[in-house]
Amino acid sequence: MRQDSFSSYHPWINFIYFGFVIGCSMFVMHPVLLFLSFFGGGCYYIYLKRGEAVKTALWMMGPVFFISLLVNPIFNHKGMTILYYFKTGNPLTLESIVYGAATGMMLVSVIHWFACYQTVMTSDKFIYLFGKIIPAMSLILSMVFRFVPKFKAQIGNVSEAQTCIGRDVRQGSILQKSRHGLQILSIMLTWSLENSVETADSMKARGYGLRGRTHFSIYRFDRRDQILGIGILILGGVVFYGLLTKKVTSLYYPIFQMNPLTWRSCIVYVCYGILCLLPWIINIVEDIKWHYLKSKI
């Protein structure tokens, strides 16, 4: 992962930002806003993951989009603009195709933003935000978030060790492969239980969740966080105002319609576009600044 400037901001700034863009991506089906979320999330995800983002796009993002685009017109025949009749007599409508594309774009956008969230909002940030409010729940959630990468790394180590003694799932007959797989599974279950017990005992010994317990934190809400927080609130407020006052609206059935292009709707589009591209813009500006200062050395 590349050095991310946006993740260096205060955890509350990161959490509020992701909460807003993920919420809008999930519940606002306006085509323009969906495209801006899709583009902004994709830019940030590519910046964070680089080559890994291309692999993920090929084996997960692309299929998710195209499956939604193809499946919806096959099973959903609503709409007034009929393009074709299937042999079964059901119509293929323009509205079902557009809605399928919008749904696919929404799913990919949400996946993008959640992948970025998982990278930026680490377990220590989550515990910092909610450790005092819901200590038990925040500890459980942080353990769940970090369990998948830890489990993946550990199963790789166990598999390599089993390969060295000829007991990997790729070695031997079918029966032997099954036994080797069960052996690896047994090892991983034992490791998981031991790890959870050790974590619980460690947190209990440190007095986690007790009333009056002091907390150490490396996070400080400085002027930089204040400026960015105000900017996010202003941009988000403009978008909310546009949605509540129906300056931006869309209708897919029975006929596809969008709000007319006015200066008010353009302001909403621009604000939401800046908001979705905000982490990417921050990183690009910091990269340019870094290269400029390095050239002066």
PDB file of C-alpha atoms in Angstrom:
ATOM      1  CA  MET A   1       0.000   0.000   0.000  1.00  0.00           C
ATOM      2  CA  ARG A   2       1.184   3.520  -0.795  1.00  0.00           C
ATOM      3  CA  GLN A   3       1.634   6.180   1.886  1.00  0.00           C
ATOM      4  CA  ASP A   4      -1.834   7.656   2.350  1.00  0.00           C
ATOM      5  CA  SER A   5      -2.123  11.273   3.473  1.00  0.00           C
ATOM      6  CA  PHE A   6      -5.872  11.078   4.070  1.00  0.00           C
ATOM      7  CA  SER A   7      -5.455   8.326   6.680  1.00  0.00           C
ATOM      8  CA  SER A   8      -3.185  10.658   8.688  1.00  0.00           C
ATOM      9  CA  TYR A   9      -6.177  12.832   9.562  1.00  0.00           C
ATOM     10  CA  HIS A  10      -8.109  12.386  12.793  1.00  0.00           C
ATOM     11  CA  PRO A  11     -10.139   9.151  13.013  1.00  0.00           C
ATOM     12  CA  TRP A  12     -13.383  11.117  13.427  1.00  0.00           C
ATOM     13  CA  ILE A  13     -12.723  12.850  10.099  1.00  0.00           C
ATOM     14  CA  ASN A  14     -12.086   9.514   8.373  1.00  0.00           C
ATOM     15  CA  PHE A  15     -15.123   7.867   9.962  1.00  0.00           C
ATOM     16  CA  ILE A  16     -17.543  10.710   9.165  1.00  0.00           C
ATOM     17  CA  TYR A  17     -16.286  10.910   5.597  1.00  0.00           C
ATOM     18  CA  PHE A  18     -16.672   7.197   4.905  1.00  0.00           C
ATOM     19  CA  GLY A  19     -20.038   7.126   6.636  1.00  0.00           C
ATOM     20  CA  PHE A  20     -21.333   9.849   4.329  1.00  0.00           C
ATOM     21  CA  VAL A  21     -19.998   8.540   1.008  1.00  0.00           C
ATOM     22  CA  ILE A  22     -20.922   4.917   1.761  1.00  0.00           C
ATOM     23  CA  GLY A  23     -24.403   5.962   2.863  1.00  0.00           C
ATOM     24  CA  CYS A  24     -24.954   8.029  -0.283  1.00  0.00           C
ATOM     25  CA  SER A  25     -23.595   5.233  -2.475  1.00  0.00           C
ATOM     26  CA  MET A  26     -25.985   2.705  -0.926  1.00  0.00           C
ATOM     27  CA  PHE A  27     -29.206   4.720  -0.745  1.00  0.00           C
ATOM     28  CA  VAL A  28     -29.012   7.350  -3.516  1.00  0.00           C
ATOM     29  CA  MET A  29     -29.668   5.826  -6.943  1.00  0.00           C
ATOM     30  CA  HIS A  30     -29.257   8.993  -9.004  1.00  0.00           C
ATOM     31  CA  PRO A  31     -27.140   8.050 -12.078  1.00  0.00           C
ATOM     32  CA  VAL A  32     -24.846  11.087 -11.933  1.00  0.00           C
ATOM     33  CA  LEU A  33     -24.192  10.714  -8.205  1.00  0.00           C
ATOM     34  CA  LEU A  34     -23.611   6.984  -8.657  1.00  0.00           C
ATOM     35  CA  PHE A  35     -21.052   7.633 -11.385  1.00  0.00           C
ATOM     36  CA  LEU A  36     -19.258  10.241  -9.255  1.00  0.00           C
ATOM     37  CA  SER A  37     -19.128   7.810  -6.328  1.00  0.00           C
ATOM     38  CA  PHE A  38     -17.943   5.027  -8.617  1.00  0.00           C
ATOM     39  CA  PHE A  39     -15.229   7.232 -10.134  1.00  0.00           C
ATOM     40  CA  GLY A  40     -14.088   8.776  -6.843  1.00  0.00           C
ATOM     41  CA  GLY A  41     -13.987   5.468  -4.985  1.00  0.00           C
ATOM     42  CA  GLY A  42     -12.162   3.827  -7.891  1.00  0.00           C
ATOM     43  CA  CYS A  43      -9.509   6.569  -8.006  1.00  0.00           C
ATOM     44  CA  TYR A  44      -8.860   6.306  -4.272  1.00  0.00           C
ATOM     45  CA  TYR A  45      -8.831   2.507  -4.326  1.00  0.00           C
ATOM     46  CA  ILE A  46      -6.361   2.442  -7.229  1.00  0.00           C
ATOM     47  CA  TYR A  47      -4.162   4.969  -5.427  1.00  0.00           C
ATOM     48  CA  LEU A  48      -4.081   2.792  -2.307  1.00  0.00           C
ATOM     49  CA  LYS A  49      -3.734  -0.642  -3.883  1.00  0.00           C
ATOM     50  CA  ARG A  50      -2.133   0.084  -7.310  1.00  0.00           C
ATOM     51  CA  GLY A  51      -1.581  -3.276  -9.058  1.00  0.00           C
ATOM     52  CA  GLU A  52      -3.772  -5.185  -6.637  1.00  0.00           C
ATOM     53  CA  ALA A  53      -6.685  -2.911  -7.580  1.00  0.00           C
ATOM     54  CA  VAL A  54      -6.395  -4.014 -11.219  1.00  0.00           C
ATOM     55  CA  LYS A  55      -6.515  -7.687 -10.223  1.00  0.00           C
ATOM     56  CA  THR A  56      -9.540  -7.082  -8.000  1.00  0.00           C
ATOM     57  CA  ALA A  57     -11.291  -5.202 -10.814  1.00  0.00           C
ATOM     58  CA  LEU A  58     -10.760  -8.136 -13.178  1.00  0.00           C
ATOM     59  CA  TRP A  59     -11.938 -10.963 -10.932  1.00  0.00           C
ATOM     60  CA  MET A  60     -14.542  -9.233  -8.756  1.00  0.00           C
ATOM     61  CA  MET A  61     -15.578  -5.676  -9.702  1.00  0.00           C
ATOM     62  CA  GLY A  62     -16.114  -6.358 -13.400  1.00  0.00           C
ATOM     63  CA  PRO A  63     -18.154  -9.546 -12.939  1.00  0.00           C
ATOM     64  CA  VAL A  64     -20.330  -7.888 -10.268  1.00  0.00           C
ATOM     65  CA  PHE A  65     -21.179  -5.019 -12.618  1.00  0.00           C
ATOM     66  CA  PHE A  66     -21.866  -7.143 -15.683  1.00  0.00           C
ATOM     67  CA  ILE A  67     -23.895  -9.757 -13.787  1.00  0.00           C
ATOM     68  CA  SER A  68     -26.157  -7.001 -12.477  1.00  0.00           C
ATOM     69  CA  LEU A  69     -26.366  -5.451 -15.932  1.00  0.00           C
ATOM     70  CA  LEU A  70     -27.383  -8.754 -17.545  1.00  0.00           C
ATOM     71  CA  VAL A  71     -29.523 -10.360 -14.855  1.00  0.00           C
ATOM     72  CA  ASN A  72     -31.874  -7.437 -14.195  1.00  0.00           C
ATOM     73  CA  PRO A  73     -33.226  -7.166 -17.790  1.00  0.00           C
ATOM     74  CA  ILE A  74     -33.755 -10.935 -17.919  1.00  0.00           C
ATOM     75  CA  PHE A  75     -35.921 -11.109 -14.787  1.00  0.00           C
ATOM     76  CA  ASN A  76     -37.283  -7.564 -14.649  1.00  0.00           C
ATOM     77  CA  HIS A  77     -39.561  -6.563 -17.512  1.00  0.00           C
ATOM     78  CA  LYS A  78     -40.879  -3.270 -16.198  1.00  0.00           C
ATOM     79  CA  GLY A  79     -40.629  -0.148 -18.323  1.00  0.00           C
ATOM     80  CA  MET A  80     -42.396   1.490 -21.219  1.00  0.00           C
ATOM     81  CA  THR A  81     -39.528   1.627 -23.732  1.00  0.00           C
ATOM     82  CA  ILE A  82     -39.566  -1.859 -25.253  1.00  0.00           C
ATOM     83  CA  LEU A  83     -36.458  -2.795 -27.237  1.00  0.00           C
ATOM     84  CA  TYR A  84     -37.002  -6.498 -27.923  1.00  0.00           C
ATOM     85  CA  TYR A  85     -39.259  -9.446 -27.133  1.00  0.00           C
ATOM     86  CA  PHE A  86     -37.774 -12.692 -25.847  1.00  0.00           C
ATOM     87  CA  LYS A  87     -39.051 -16.028 -27.151  1.00  0.00           C
ATOM     88  CA  THR A  88     -40.971 -16.396 -23.897  1.00  0.00           C
ATOM     89  CA  GLY A  89     -42.940 -13.267 -24.805  1.00  0.00           C
ATOM     90  CA  ASN A  90     -41.368 -11.118 -22.080  1.00  0.00           C
ATOM     91  CA  PRO A  91     -40.092  -7.714 -23.231  1.00  0.00           C
ATOM     92  CA  LEU A  92     -36.581  -6.321 -22.947  1.00  0.00           C
ATOM     93  CA  THR A  93     -36.933  -2.709 -21.814  1.00  0.00           C
ATOM     94  CA  LEU A  94     -34.530   0.204 -21.763  1.00  0.00           C
ATOM     95  CA  GLU A  95     -35.499   1.031 -18.204  1.00  0.00           C
ATOM     96  CA  SER A  96     -34.517  -2.423 -16.929  1.00  0.00           C
ATOM     97  CA  ILE A  97     -31.117  -2.131 -18.611  1.00  0.00           C
ATOM     98  CA  VAL A  98     -30.498   1.317 -17.151  1.00  0.00           C
ATOM     99  CA  TYR A  99     -31.586   0.175 -13.692  1.00  0.00           C
ATOM    100  CA  GLY A 100     -29.332  -2.900 -13.936  1.00  0.00           C
ATOM    101  CA  ALA A 101     -26.373  -0.686 -14.869  1.00  0.00           C
ATOM    102  CA  ALA A 102     -27.152   1.669 -11.983  1.00  0.00           C
ATOM    103  CA  THR A 103     -27.416  -1.228  -9.533  1.00  0.00           C
ATOM    104  CA  GLY A 104     -24.105  -2.680 -10.734  1.00  0.00           C
ATOM    105  CA  MET A 105     -22.425   0.701 -10.408  1.00  0.00           C
ATOM    106  CA  MET A 106     -23.844   1.052  -6.905  1.00  0.00           C
ATOM    107  CA  LEU A 107     -22.514  -2.368  -5.845  1.00  0.00           C
ATOM    108  CA  VAL A 108     -19.035  -1.684  -7.249  1.00  0.00           C
ATOM    109  CA  SER A 109     -18.956   1.763  -5.619  1.00  0.00           C
ATOM    110  CA  VAL A 110     -19.870   0.324  -2.221  1.00  0.00           C
ATOM    111  CA  ILE A 111     -17.189  -2.365  -2.575  1.00  0.00           C
ATOM    112  CA  HIS A 112     -14.629   0.313  -3.483  1.00  0.00           C
ATOM    113  CA  TRP A 113     -15.475   2.469  -0.492  1.00  0.00           C
ATOM    114  CA  PHE A 114     -15.566  -0.429   1.967  1.00  0.00           C
ATOM    115  CA  ALA A 115     -12.162  -1.611   0.711  1.00  0.00           C
ATOM    116  CA  CYS A 116     -10.785   1.899   1.262  1.00  0.00           C
ATOM    117  CA  TYR A 117     -12.475   2.038   4.675  1.00  0.00           C
ATOM    118  CA  GLN A 118     -10.852  -1.233   5.724  1.00  0.00           C
ATOM    119  CA  THR A 119      -7.434   0.138   4.734  1.00  0.00           C
ATOM    120  CA  VAL A 120      -7.800   3.545   6.392  1.00  0.00           C
ATOM    121  CA  MET A 121      -9.882   2.754   9.477  1.00  0.00           C
ATOM    122  CA  THR A 122      -7.556   0.392  11.326  1.00  0.00           C
ATOM    123  CA  SER A 123      -8.545  -1.438  14.504  1.00  0.00           C
ATOM    124  CA  ASP A 124      -6.718   1.041  16.763  1.00  0.00           C
ATOM    125  CA  LYS A 125      -8.713   3.926  15.237  1.00  0.00           C
ATOM    126  CA  PHE A 126     -11.977   2.071  15.764  1.00  0.00           C
ATOM    127  CA  ILE A 127     -11.138   1.337  19.393  1.00  0.00           C
ATOM    128  CA  TYR A 128     -10.137   4.989  19.870  1.00  0.00           C
ATOM    129  CA  LEU A 129     -13.515   6.164  18.572  1.00  0.00           C
ATOM    130  CA  PHE A 130     -15.796   3.702  20.365  1.00  0.00           C
ATOM    131  CA  GLY A 131     -13.677   2.218  23.164  1.00  0.00           C
ATOM    132  CA  LYS A 132     -15.181   4.515  25.797  1.00  0.00           C
ATOM    133  CA  ILE A 133     -18.750   4.342  24.479  1.00  0.00           C
ATOM    134  CA  ILE A 134     -19.112   0.599  23.754  1.00  0.00           C
ATOM    135  CA  PRO A 135     -15.855  -1.024  24.949  1.00  0.00           C
ATOM    136  CA  ALA A 136     -16.943  -4.661  24.573  1.00  0.00           C
ATOM    137  CA  MET A 137     -18.554  -4.183  21.162  1.00  0.00           C
ATOM    138  CA  SER A 138     -15.657  -2.091  19.821  1.00  0.00           C
ATOM    139  CA  LEU A 139     -13.170  -4.759  20.910  1.00  0.00           C
ATOM    140  CA  ILE A 140     -15.203  -7.516  19.245  1.00  0.00           C
ATOM    141  CA  LEU A 141     -15.579  -5.553  16.001  1.00  0.00           C
ATOM    142  CA  SER A 142     -11.898  -4.637  15.883  1.00  0.00           C
ATOM    143  CA  MET A 143     -10.978  -8.294  16.404  1.00  0.00           C
ATOM    144  CA  VAL A 144     -13.359  -9.307  13.593  1.00  0.00           C
ATOM    145  CA  PHE A 145     -11.881  -6.703  11.228  1.00  0.00           C
ATOM    146  CA  ARG A 146      -8.316  -7.838  11.843  1.00  0.00           C
ATOM    147  CA  PHE A 147      -9.117 -11.564  12.029  1.00  0.00           C
ATOM    148  CA  VAL A 148      -9.461 -12.142   8.280  1.00  0.00           C
ATOM    149  CA  PRO A 149      -5.976 -10.873   7.269  1.00  0.00           C
ATOM    150  CA  LYS A 150      -4.401 -12.552  10.297  1.00  0.00           C
ATOM    151  CA  PHE A 151      -6.170 -15.847   9.535  1.00  0.00           C
ATOM    152  CA  LYS A 152      -5.085 -15.622   5.896  1.00  0.00           C
ATOM    153  CA  ALA A 153      -1.461 -15.030   6.839  1.00  0.00           C
ATOM    154  CA  GLN A 154      -1.465 -17.813   9.434  1.00  0.00           C
ATOM    155  CA  ILE A 155      -3.023 -20.393   7.121  1.00  0.00           C
ATOM    156  CA  GLY A 156      -0.290 -19.554   4.592  1.00  0.00           C
ATOM    157  CA  ASN A 157       2.371 -20.258   7.219  1.00  0.00           C
ATOM    158  CA  VAL A 158       0.723 -23.510   8.286  1.00  0.00           C
ATOM    159  CA  SER A 159       0.348 -24.636   4.678  1.00  0.00           C
ATOM    160  CA  GLU A 160       4.037 -23.972   3.977  1.00  0.00           C
ATOM    161  CA  ALA A 161       5.044 -25.906   7.087  1.00  0.00           C
ATOM    162  CA  GLN A 162       2.820 -28.847   6.108  1.00  0.00           C
ATOM    163  CA  THR A 163       4.274 -28.804   2.588  1.00  0.00           C
ATOM    164  CA  CYS A 164       7.788 -29.258   3.973  1.00  0.00           C
ATOM    165  CA  ILE A 165       6.765 -32.528   5.655  1.00  0.00           C
ATOM    166  CA  GLY A 166       4.685 -33.736   2.709  1.00  0.00           C
ATOM    167  CA  ARG A 167       1.264 -33.128   4.233  1.00  0.00           C
ATOM    168  CA  ASP A 168      -0.135 -30.322   2.107  1.00  0.00           C
ATOM    169  CA  VAL A 169      -3.569 -30.483   0.444  1.00  0.00           C
ATOM    170  CA  ARG A 170      -1.829 -30.718  -2.942  1.00  0.00           C
ATOM    171  CA  GLN A 171       0.144 -33.832  -2.040  1.00  0.00           C
ATOM    172  CA  GLY A 172      -0.884 -37.493  -2.029  1.00  0.00           C
ATOM    173  CA  SER A 173      -4.060 -39.273  -3.060  1.00  0.00           C
ATOM    174  CA  ILE A 174      -7.561 -37.871  -2.704  1.00  0.00           C
ATOM    175  CA  LEU A 175      -7.970 -39.512   0.701  1.00  0.00           C
ATOM    176  CA  GLN A 176      -4.588 -38.225   1.864  1.00  0.00           C
ATOM    177  CA  LYS A 177      -5.390 -34.708   0.578  1.00  0.00           C
ATOM    178  CA  SER A 178      -8.620 -34.786   2.576  1.00  0.00           C
ATOM    179  CA  ARG A 179      -6.782 -35.851   5.714  1.00  0.00           C
ATOM    180  CA  HIS A 180      -4.156 -33.142   5.181  1.00  0.00           C
ATOM    181  CA  GLY A 181      -6.878 -30.519   4.711  1.00  0.00           C
ATOM    182  CA  LEU A 182      -8.643 -31.599   7.896  1.00  0.00           C
ATOM    183  CA  GLN A 183      -5.323 -31.482   9.731  1.00  0.00           C
ATOM    184  CA  ILE A 184      -4.714 -27.900   8.571  1.00  0.00           C
ATOM    185  CA  LEU A 185      -8.283 -26.976   9.537  1.00  0.00           C
ATOM    186  CA  SER A 186      -7.798 -28.480  12.996  1.00  0.00           C
ATOM    187  CA  ILE A 187      -4.565 -26.510  13.437  1.00  0.00           C
ATOM    188  CA  MET A 188      -6.248 -23.265  12.394  1.00  0.00           C
ATOM    189  CA  LEU A 189      -9.230 -23.805  14.718  1.00  0.00           C
ATOM    190  CA  THR A 190      -6.895 -24.452  17.641  1.00  0.00           C
ATOM    191  CA  TRP A 191      -4.847 -21.369  16.768  1.00  0.00           C
ATOM    192  CA  SER A 192      -7.976 -19.214  16.500  1.00  0.00           C
ATOM    193  CA  LEU A 193      -9.304 -20.309  19.898  1.00  0.00           C
ATOM    194  CA  GLU A 194      -5.933 -19.861  21.600  1.00  0.00           C
ATOM    195  CA  ASN A 195      -5.486 -16.451  20.020  1.00  0.00           C
ATOM    196  CA  SER A 196      -8.937 -15.255  21.147  1.00  0.00           C
ATOM    197  CA  VAL A 197      -8.363 -16.513  24.712  1.00  0.00           C
ATOM    198  CA  GLU A 198      -4.935 -14.834  24.888  1.00  0.00           C
ATOM    199  CA  THR A 199      -6.385 -11.569  23.569  1.00  0.00           C
ATOM    200  CA  ALA A 200      -9.234 -11.661  26.106  1.00  0.00           C
ATOM    201  CA  ASP A 201      -6.852 -12.386  29.014  1.00  0.00           C
ATOM    202  CA  SER A 202      -4.487  -9.645  27.858  1.00  0.00           C
ATOM    203  CA  MET A 203      -7.247  -7.017  27.604  1.00  0.00           C
ATOM    204  CA  LYS A 204      -8.684  -8.073  30.980  1.00  0.00           C
ATOM    205  CA  ALA A 205      -5.256  -7.788  32.621  1.00  0.00           C
ATOM    206  CA  ARG A 206      -4.924  -4.260  31.246  1.00  0.00           C
ATOM    207  CA  GLY A 207      -8.275  -3.257  32.720  1.00  0.00           C
ATOM    208  CA  TYR A 208      -9.989  -2.732  29.401  1.00  0.00           C
ATOM    209  CA  GLY A 209     -13.543  -1.448  29.825  1.00  0.00           C
ATOM    210  CA  LEU A 210     -13.204  -0.647  33.545  1.00  0.00           C
ATOM    211  CA  ARG A 211     -14.572   2.653  34.772  1.00  0.00           C
ATOM    212  CA  GLY A 212     -11.865   5.228  35.452  1.00  0.00           C
ATOM    213  CA  ARG A 213      -9.291   3.535  33.256  1.00  0.00           C
ATOM    214  CA  THR A 214      -7.015   6.044  31.520  1.00  0.00           C
ATOM    215  CA  HIS A 215      -6.489   5.926  27.755  1.00  0.00           C
ATOM    216  CA  PHE A 216      -3.387   6.691  25.746  1.00  0.00           C
ATOM    217  CA  SER A 217      -3.957   8.166  22.322  1.00  0.00           C
ATOM    218  CA  ILE A 218      -1.675   9.407  19.555  1.00  0.00           C
ATOM    219  CA  TYR A 219      -4.513  11.253  17.815  1.00  0.00           C
ATOM    220  CA  ARG A 220      -4.986  14.993  18.192  1.00  0.00           C
ATOM    221  CA  PHE A 221      -7.699  17.078  16.544  1.00  0.00           C
ATOM    222  CA  ASP A 222      -5.631  19.954  15.141  1.00  0.00           C
ATOM    223  CA  ARG A 223      -6.325  22.893  12.821  1.00  0.00           C
ATOM    224  CA  ARG A 224      -5.815  20.770   9.722  1.00  0.00           C
ATOM    225  CA  ASP A 225      -8.555  18.404  10.867  1.00  0.00           C
ATOM    226  CA  GLN A 226     -10.850  21.330  11.627  1.00  0.00           C
ATOM    227  CA  ILE A 227     -10.449  22.774   8.120  1.00  0.00           C
ATOM    228  CA  LEU A 228     -11.101  19.443   6.422  1.00  0.00           C
ATOM    229  CA  GLY A 229     -14.018  18.672   8.745  1.00  0.00           C
ATOM    230  CA  ILE A 230     -15.673  21.998   7.955  1.00  0.00           C
ATOM    231  CA  GLY A 231     -15.127  21.365   4.241  1.00  0.00           C
ATOM    232  CA  ILE A 232     -16.746  17.909   4.459  1.00  0.00           C
ATOM    233  CA  LEU A 233     -19.720  19.327   6.389  1.00  0.00           C
ATOM    234  CA  ILE A 234     -20.237  22.128   3.856  1.00  0.00           C
ATOM    235  CA  LEU A 235     -20.013  19.824   0.837  1.00  0.00           C
ATOM    236  CA  GLY A 236     -22.175  17.196   2.484  1.00  0.00           C
ATOM    237  CA  GLY A 237     -24.695  19.825   3.555  1.00  0.00           C
ATOM    238  CA  VAL A 238     -25.057  21.078  -0.015  1.00  0.00           C
ATOM    239  CA  VAL A 239     -25.613  17.525  -1.254  1.00  0.00           C
ATOM    240  CA  PHE A 240     -28.191  16.813   1.467  1.00  0.00           C
ATOM    241  CA  TYR A 241     -29.974  20.065   0.693  1.00  0.00           C
ATOM    242  CA  GLY A 242     -30.127  19.148  -2.987  1.00  0.00           C
ATOM    243  CA  LEU A 243     -31.548  15.714  -2.171  1.00  0.00           C
ATOM    244  CA  LEU A 244     -34.099  16.942   0.373  1.00  0.00           C
ATOM    245  CA  THR A 245     -35.358  19.764  -1.852  1.00  0.00           C
ATOM    246  CA  LYS A 246     -35.415  17.399  -4.868  1.00  0.00           C
ATOM    247  CA  LYS A 247     -32.998  19.481  -6.930  1.00  0.00           C
ATOM    248  CA  VAL A 248     -31.557  16.121  -8.025  1.00  0.00           C
ATOM    249  CA  THR A 249     -34.062  13.346  -8.652  1.00  0.00           C
ATOM    250  CA  SER A 250     -34.309  10.242 -10.798  1.00  0.00           C
ATOM    251  CA  LEU A 251     -37.040   7.816 -11.817  1.00  0.00           C
ATOM    252  CA  TYR A 252     -36.394   4.433 -13.439  1.00  0.00           C
ATOM    253  CA  TYR A 253     -39.917   3.013 -13.765  1.00  0.00           C
ATOM    254  CA  PRO A 254     -42.215   3.161 -15.635  1.00  0.00           C
ATOM    255  CA  ILE A 255     -39.964   5.434 -17.709  1.00  0.00           C
ATOM    256  CA  PHE A 256     -36.434   6.653 -17.063  1.00  0.00           C
ATOM    257  CA  GLN A 257     -36.354  10.324 -16.104  1.00  0.00           C
ATOM    258  CA  MET A 258     -33.868  12.672 -14.473  1.00  0.00           C
ATOM    259  CA  ASN A 259     -34.113  16.181 -13.097  1.00  0.00           C
ATOM    260  CA  PRO A 260     -33.436  18.966 -15.600  1.00  0.00           C
ATOM    261  CA  LEU A 261     -29.894  20.351 -15.694  1.00  0.00           C
ATOM    262  CA  THR A 262     -29.980  23.611 -13.733  1.00  0.00           C
ATOM    263  CA  TRP A 263     -27.377  25.659 -11.927  1.00  0.00           C
ATOM    264  CA  ARG A 264     -28.631  24.275  -8.584  1.00  0.00           C
ATOM    265  CA  SER A 265     -28.295  20.657  -9.724  1.00  0.00           C
ATOM    266  CA  CYS A 266     -24.837  21.439 -11.168  1.00  0.00           C
ATOM    267  CA  ILE A 267     -23.740  22.801  -7.782  1.00  0.00           C
ATOM    268  CA  VAL A 268     -24.870  19.552  -6.141  1.00  0.00           C
ATOM    269  CA  TYR A 269     -22.979  17.498  -8.750  1.00  0.00           C
ATOM    270  CA  VAL A 270     -19.801  19.548  -8.313  1.00  0.00           C
ATOM    271  CA  CYS A 271     -19.927  19.383  -4.509  1.00  0.00           C
ATOM    272  CA  TYR A 272     -20.516  15.635  -4.481  1.00  0.00           C
ATOM    273  CA  GLY A 273     -17.789  15.096  -7.066  1.00  0.00           C
ATOM    274  CA  ILE A 274     -15.294  17.080  -4.975  1.00  0.00           C
ATOM    275  CA  LEU A 275     -16.377  15.139  -1.883  1.00  0.00           C
ATOM    276  CA  CYS A 276     -15.877  11.749  -3.564  1.00  0.00           C
ATOM    277  CA  LEU A 277     -12.500  12.783  -4.996  1.00  0.00           C
ATOM    278  CA  LEU A 278     -11.355  14.454  -1.760  1.00  0.00           C
ATOM    279  CA  PRO A 279      -8.976  11.692  -0.488  1.00  0.00           C
ATOM    280  CA  TRP A 280      -7.449  11.302  -3.953  1.00  0.00           C
ATOM    281  CA  ILE A 281      -7.009  15.085  -4.321  1.00  0.00           C
ATOM    282  CA  ILE A 282      -5.355  15.312  -0.884  1.00  0.00           C
ATOM    283  CA  ASN A 283      -2.902  12.557  -1.785  1.00  0.00           C
ATOM    284  CA  ILE A 284      -2.085  14.024  -5.206  1.00  0.00           C
ATOM    285  CA  VAL A 285      -1.448  17.468  -3.684  1.00  0.00           C
ATOM    286  CA  GLU A 286       0.801  15.949  -1.016  1.00  0.00           C
ATOM    287  CA  ASP A 287       2.697  13.941  -3.648  1.00  0.00           C
ATOM    288  CA  ILE A 288       3.276  17.045  -5.757  1.00  0.00           C
ATOM    289  CA  LYS A 289       4.408  18.964  -2.691  1.00  0.00           C
ATOM    290  CA  TRP A 290       6.748  16.130  -1.692  1.00  0.00           C
ATOM    291  CA  HIS A 291       8.360  15.891  -5.145  1.00  0.00           C
ATOM    292  CA  TYR A 292       8.753  19.685  -5.259  1.00  0.00           C
ATOM    293  CA  LEU A 293      10.472  19.805  -1.875  1.00  0.00           C
ATOM    294  CA  LYS A 294      12.661  16.820  -2.774  1.00  0.00           C
ATOM    295  CA  SER A 295      13.777  18.584  -5.970  1.00  0.00           C
ATOM    296  CA  LYS A 296      14.955  21.521  -3.868  1.00  0.00           C
ATOM    297  CA  ILE A 297      17.367  19.373  -1.892  1.00  0.00           C
TER     298      ILE A 297
END
